[in-house]
Short mmCIF file of C-alpha atoms (C1' of nucleotides) in Angstrom, two decimals:
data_model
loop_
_atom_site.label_atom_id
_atom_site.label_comp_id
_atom_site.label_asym_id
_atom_site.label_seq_id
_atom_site.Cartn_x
_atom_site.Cartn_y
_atom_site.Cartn_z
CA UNK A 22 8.83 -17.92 -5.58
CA UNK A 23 6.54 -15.45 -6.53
CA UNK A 24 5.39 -12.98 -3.92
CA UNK A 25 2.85 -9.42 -4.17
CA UNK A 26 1.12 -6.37 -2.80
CA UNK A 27 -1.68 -4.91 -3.35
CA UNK A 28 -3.23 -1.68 -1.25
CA UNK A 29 -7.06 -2.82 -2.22
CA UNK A 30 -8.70 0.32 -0.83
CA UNK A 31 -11.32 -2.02 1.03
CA UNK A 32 -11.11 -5.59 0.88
CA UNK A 33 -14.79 -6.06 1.10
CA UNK A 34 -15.42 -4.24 -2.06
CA UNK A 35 -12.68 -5.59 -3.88
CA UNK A 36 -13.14 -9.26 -2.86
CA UNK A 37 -14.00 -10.29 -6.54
CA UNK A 38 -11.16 -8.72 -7.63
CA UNK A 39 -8.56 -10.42 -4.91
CA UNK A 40 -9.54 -13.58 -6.02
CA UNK A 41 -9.63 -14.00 -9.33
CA UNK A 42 -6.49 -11.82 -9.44
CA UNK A 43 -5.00 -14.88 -7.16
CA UNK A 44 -5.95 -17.74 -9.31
CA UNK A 45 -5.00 -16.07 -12.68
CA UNK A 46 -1.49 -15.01 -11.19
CA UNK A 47 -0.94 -17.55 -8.24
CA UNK A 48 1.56 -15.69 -6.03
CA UNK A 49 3.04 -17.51 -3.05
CA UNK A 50 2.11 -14.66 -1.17
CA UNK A 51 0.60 -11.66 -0.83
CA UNK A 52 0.38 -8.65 1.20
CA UNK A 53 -2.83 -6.70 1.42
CA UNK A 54 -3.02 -3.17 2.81
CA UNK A 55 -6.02 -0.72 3.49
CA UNK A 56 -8.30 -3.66 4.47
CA UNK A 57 -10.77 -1.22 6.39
CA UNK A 58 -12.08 -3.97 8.13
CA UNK A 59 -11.67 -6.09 11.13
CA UNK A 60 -10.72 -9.66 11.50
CA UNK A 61 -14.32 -10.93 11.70
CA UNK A 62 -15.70 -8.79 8.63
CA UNK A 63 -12.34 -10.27 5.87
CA UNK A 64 -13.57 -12.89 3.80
CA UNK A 65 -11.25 -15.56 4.37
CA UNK A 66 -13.50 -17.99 3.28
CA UNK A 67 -13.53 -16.42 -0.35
CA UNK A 68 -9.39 -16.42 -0.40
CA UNK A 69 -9.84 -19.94 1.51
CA UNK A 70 -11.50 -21.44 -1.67
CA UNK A 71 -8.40 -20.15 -4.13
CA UNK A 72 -5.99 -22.27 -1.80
CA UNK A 73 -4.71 -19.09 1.03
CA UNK A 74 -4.59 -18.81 4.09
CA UNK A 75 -5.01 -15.40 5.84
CA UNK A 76 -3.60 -13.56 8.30
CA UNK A 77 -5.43 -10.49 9.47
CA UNK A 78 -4.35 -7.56 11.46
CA UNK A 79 -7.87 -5.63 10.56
CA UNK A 80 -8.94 -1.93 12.05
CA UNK A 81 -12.23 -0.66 11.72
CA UNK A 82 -12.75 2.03 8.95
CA UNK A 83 -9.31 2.45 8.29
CA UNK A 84 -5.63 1.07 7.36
CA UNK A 85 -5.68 -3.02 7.96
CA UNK A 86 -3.14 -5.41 6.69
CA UNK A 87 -3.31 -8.95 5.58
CA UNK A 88 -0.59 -11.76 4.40
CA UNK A 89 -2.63 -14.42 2.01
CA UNK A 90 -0.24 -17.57 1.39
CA UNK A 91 -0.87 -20.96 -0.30
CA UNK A 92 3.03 -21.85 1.32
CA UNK A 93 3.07 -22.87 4.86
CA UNK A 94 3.73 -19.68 6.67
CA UNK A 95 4.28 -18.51 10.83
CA UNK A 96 3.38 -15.36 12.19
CA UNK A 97 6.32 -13.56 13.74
CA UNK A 98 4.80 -9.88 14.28
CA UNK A 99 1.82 -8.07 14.16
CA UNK A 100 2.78 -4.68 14.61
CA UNK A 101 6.01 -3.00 13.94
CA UNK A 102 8.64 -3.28 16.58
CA UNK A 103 10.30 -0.44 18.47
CA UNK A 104 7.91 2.46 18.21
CA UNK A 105 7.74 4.29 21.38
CA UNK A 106 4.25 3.56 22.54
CA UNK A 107 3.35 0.71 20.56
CA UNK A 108 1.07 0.89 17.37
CA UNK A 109 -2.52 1.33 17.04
CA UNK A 110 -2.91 1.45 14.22
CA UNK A 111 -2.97 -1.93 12.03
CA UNK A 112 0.01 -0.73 9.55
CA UNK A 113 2.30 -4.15 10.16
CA UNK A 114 2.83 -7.74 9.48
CA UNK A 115 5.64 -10.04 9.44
CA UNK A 116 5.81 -13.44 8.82
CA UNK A 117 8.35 -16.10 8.24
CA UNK A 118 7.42 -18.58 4.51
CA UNK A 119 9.96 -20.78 2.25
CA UNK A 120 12.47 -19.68 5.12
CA UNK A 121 12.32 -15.87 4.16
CA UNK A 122 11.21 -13.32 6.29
CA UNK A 123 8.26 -11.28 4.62
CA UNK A 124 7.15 -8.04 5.70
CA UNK A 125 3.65 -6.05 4.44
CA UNK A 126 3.58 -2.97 5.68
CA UNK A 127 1.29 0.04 4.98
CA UNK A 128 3.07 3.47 5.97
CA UNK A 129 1.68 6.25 7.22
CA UNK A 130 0.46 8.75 4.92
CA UNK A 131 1.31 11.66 6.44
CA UNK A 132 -1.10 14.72 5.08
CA UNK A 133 -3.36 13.91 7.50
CA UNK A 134 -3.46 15.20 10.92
CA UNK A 135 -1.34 18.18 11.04
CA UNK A 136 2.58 18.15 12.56
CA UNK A 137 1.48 15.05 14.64
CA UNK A 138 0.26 13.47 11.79
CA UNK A 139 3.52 13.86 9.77
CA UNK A 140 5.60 13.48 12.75
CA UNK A 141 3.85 10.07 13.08
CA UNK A 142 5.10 9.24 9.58
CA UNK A 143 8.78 9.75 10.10
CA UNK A 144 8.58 7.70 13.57
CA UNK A 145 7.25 4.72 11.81
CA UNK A 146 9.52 5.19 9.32
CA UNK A 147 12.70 5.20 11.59
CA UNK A 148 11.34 2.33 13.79
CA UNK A 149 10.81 0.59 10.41
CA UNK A 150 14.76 1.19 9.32
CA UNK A 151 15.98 -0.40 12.63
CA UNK A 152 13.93 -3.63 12.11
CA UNK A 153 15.41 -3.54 8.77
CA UNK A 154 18.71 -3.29 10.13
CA UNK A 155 18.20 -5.77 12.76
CA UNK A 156 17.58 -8.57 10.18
CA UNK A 157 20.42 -7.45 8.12
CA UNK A 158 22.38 -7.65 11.63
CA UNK A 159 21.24 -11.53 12.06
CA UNK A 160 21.93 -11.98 8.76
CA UNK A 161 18.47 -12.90 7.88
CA UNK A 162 17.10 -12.97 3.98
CA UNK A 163 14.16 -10.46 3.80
CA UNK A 164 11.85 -8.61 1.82
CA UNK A 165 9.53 -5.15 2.74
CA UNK A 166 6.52 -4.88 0.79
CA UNK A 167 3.77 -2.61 0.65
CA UNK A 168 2.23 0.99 0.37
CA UNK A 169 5.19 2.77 1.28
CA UNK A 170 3.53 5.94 0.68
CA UNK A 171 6.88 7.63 -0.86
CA UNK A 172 7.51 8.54 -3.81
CA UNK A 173 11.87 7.93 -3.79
CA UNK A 174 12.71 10.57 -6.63
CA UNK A 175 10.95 13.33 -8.73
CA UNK A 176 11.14 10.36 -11.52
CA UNK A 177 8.25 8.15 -9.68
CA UNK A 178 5.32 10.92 -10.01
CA UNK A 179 3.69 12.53 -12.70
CA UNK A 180 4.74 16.26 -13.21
CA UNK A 181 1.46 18.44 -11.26
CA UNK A 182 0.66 14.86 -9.63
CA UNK A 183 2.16 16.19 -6.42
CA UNK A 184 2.63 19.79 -4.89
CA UNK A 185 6.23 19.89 -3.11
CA UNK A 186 5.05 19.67 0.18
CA UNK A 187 3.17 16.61 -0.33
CA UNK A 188 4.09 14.10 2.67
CA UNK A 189 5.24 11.26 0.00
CA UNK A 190 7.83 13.24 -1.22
CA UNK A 191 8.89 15.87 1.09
CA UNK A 192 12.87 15.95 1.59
CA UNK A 193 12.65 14.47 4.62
CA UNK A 194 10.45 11.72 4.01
CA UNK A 195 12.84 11.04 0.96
CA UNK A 196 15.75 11.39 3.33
CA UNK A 197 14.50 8.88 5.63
CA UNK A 198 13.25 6.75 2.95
CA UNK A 199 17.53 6.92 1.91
CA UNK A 200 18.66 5.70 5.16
CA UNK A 201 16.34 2.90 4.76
CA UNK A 202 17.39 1.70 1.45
CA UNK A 203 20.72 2.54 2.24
CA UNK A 204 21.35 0.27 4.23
CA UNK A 205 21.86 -2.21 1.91
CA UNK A 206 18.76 -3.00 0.44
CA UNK A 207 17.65 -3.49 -3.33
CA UNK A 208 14.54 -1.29 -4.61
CA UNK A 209 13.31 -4.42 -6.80
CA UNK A 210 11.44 -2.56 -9.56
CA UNK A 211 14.10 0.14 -9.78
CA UNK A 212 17.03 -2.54 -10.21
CA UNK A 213 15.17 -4.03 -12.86
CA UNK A 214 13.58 -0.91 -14.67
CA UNK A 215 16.14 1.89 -13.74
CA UNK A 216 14.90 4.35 -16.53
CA UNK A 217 11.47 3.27 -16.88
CA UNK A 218 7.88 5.62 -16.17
CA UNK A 219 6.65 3.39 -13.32
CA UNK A 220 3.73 3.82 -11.85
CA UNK A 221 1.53 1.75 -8.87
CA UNK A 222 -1.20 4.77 -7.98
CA UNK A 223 -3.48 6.69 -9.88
CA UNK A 224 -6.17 9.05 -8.03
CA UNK A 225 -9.76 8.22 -8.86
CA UNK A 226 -10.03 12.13 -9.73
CA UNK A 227 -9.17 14.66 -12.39
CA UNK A 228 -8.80 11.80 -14.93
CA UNK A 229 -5.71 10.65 -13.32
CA UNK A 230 -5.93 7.14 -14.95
CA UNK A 231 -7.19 8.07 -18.44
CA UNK A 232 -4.41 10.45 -18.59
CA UNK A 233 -1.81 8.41 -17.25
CA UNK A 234 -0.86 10.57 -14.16
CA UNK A 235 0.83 8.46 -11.46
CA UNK A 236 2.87 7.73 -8.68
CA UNK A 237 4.94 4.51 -7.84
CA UNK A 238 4.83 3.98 -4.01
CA UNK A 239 4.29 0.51 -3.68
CA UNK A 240 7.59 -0.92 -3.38
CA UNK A 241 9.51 -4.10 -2.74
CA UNK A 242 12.69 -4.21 -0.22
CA UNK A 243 14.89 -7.56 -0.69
CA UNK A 244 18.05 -7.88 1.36
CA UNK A 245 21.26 -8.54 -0.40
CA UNK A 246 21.03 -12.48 -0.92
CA UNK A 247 17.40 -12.09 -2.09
CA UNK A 248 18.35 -9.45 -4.46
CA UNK A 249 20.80 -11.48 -6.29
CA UNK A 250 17.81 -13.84 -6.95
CA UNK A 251 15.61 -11.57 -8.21
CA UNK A 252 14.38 -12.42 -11.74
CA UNK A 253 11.24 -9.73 -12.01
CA UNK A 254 9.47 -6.88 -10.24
CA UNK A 255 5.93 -5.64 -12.42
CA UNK A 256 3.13 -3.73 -11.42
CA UNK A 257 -0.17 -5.19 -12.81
CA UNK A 258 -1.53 -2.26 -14.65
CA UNK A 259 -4.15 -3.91 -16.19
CA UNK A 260 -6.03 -4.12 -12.69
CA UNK A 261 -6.61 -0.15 -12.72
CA UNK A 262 -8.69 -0.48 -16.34
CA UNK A 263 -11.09 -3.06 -14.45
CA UNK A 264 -14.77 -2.02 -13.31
CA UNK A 265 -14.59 -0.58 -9.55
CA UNK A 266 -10.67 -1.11 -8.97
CA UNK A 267 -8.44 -0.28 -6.38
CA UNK A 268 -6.67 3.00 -6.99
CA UNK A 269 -3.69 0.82 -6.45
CA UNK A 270 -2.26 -1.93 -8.45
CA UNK A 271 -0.37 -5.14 -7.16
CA UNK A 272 3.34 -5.46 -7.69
CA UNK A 273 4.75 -8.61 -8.06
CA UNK A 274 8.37 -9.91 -7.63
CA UNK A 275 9.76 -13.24 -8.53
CA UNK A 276 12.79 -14.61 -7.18
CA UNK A 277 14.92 -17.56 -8.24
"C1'" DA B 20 -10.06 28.62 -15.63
"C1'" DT B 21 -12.42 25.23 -13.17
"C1'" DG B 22 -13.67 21.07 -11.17
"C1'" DA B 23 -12.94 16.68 -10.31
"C1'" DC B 24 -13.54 10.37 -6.74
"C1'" DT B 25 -14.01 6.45 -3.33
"C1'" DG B 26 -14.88 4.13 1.13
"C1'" DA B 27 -16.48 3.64 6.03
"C1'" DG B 28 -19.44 4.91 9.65
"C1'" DC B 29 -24.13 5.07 15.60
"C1'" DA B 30 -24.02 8.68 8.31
"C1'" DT B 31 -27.72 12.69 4.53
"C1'" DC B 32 -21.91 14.80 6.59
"C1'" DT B 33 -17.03 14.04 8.08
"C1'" DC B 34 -12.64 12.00 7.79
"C1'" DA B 35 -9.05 9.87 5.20
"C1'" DG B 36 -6.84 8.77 1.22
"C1'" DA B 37 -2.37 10.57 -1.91
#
DNA sequence: ATGACTGAGCATCTCAGA
């Protein structure tokens, strides 16, 4: 089973892209994030015509996330559970496939919006750990992907890439990002590439891609049975060198 | 030493991204 994510940065200007990105590398799934559209304006048709179905929780302007399958798939949530008001924002979907649980989520950022903004951040993140622990509870085989926006150790950004006080790697946004993982949960690229320069980001300015300064804060979560089948977790790094690209680039994982 | 890009929207600027 081979399932992605991808933060596209506008799905409506990198349509082209999505699809012949799924019929080169046919993933069973995959997880969009930072549609920046509504349901109405996401051209399922195009990703209809490669063989996926989608499911859309859109927002105008900003954030959006997607699930694309070519599996049989159910809905099971369209917003994270258990934060304190609810979400607006469309940062959250969950969906049962191949009798896994798969989760795309696109986490707050965090630099925007002042204390509130960051405190927003944490919140998610928290409410995010106890769904995590909740299927670990039930004993349910799982995996978290998406734009975490955090960057787990000073080994997953390029030296300068980041001041200190940056929101994706701020102690306590690592800190929470701990609890999460600790749990009992398997980092899928780091398992496989413990010592490697990884990255999934590169900034459209300053040069960032020519130069090779990056971040790696796409990640994939897999619960201890799905762990144990993991056979490979690769960012696609060739779909940063293409004309107009995301400033993202999918990660895939395959599991036995 | 400095500047620097992309996308969306009641738009010719602002917000957000990271």
């Amino acid at each position: 089973m081979k399932i992605a994510t991808w933060n596209v940065n506008s799905v409506r200007q990198r349509e082209t892209h999505v699809r012949a990105w799924l019929e080169r590398v046919q993933p069973d799934v995959l997880f969009l994030q930072e549609i920046k559209c509504e349901a109405p304006q996401f051209p399922a048709m195009t990703f209809e015509a490669a063989g996926y179905r989608a499911e859309v929780v859109g927002q105008k302007s900003y954030n959006g996330v997607a699930a694309l399958c070519r599996i049989p798939f159910t809905t099971t949530h369209r917003a994270l559970p258990g934060l304190p008001e609810g979400d607006a924002q469309a940062r959250y979907v969950e969906i049962e496939a191949g009798g896994l649980t798969l989760i795309g989520i696109y986490l707050p950022n965090g630099n925007s919006g002042g204390d509130a903004g960051y405190a927003y951040k944490l919140a998610w993140m928290a409410a995010l750990r106890a769904r995590a622990a909740e299927l670990l509870e039930a004993d349910k085989p799982f995996a978290i992907l998406g734009d975490f926006n955090v960057c787990p150790t000073d080994a997953d950004y390029s030296p300068a890439a980041l001041g200190p006080q940056d929101a994706l790697c701020r102690p306590a946004t690592r800190a929470e990002y701990r609890s999460l993982v600790w749990l009992g949960l398997t980092d899928a690229i780091r398992a496989l590439h413990p010592d490697e320069r990884i990255w999934t980001f590169w900034d459209y300015q300053a040069g960032a891609w020519p130069r090779d300064s990056g971040l790696r804060i796409d990640h994939a979560l897999l619960s201890p049975s799905l762990a144990e089948a993991l056979i490979s977790a690769t960012p696609d790094r060739d779909e940063r060198g293409r004309e107009q690209p995301s400033d993202h680039v999918p990660v895939v994982i395959e599991l036995a």
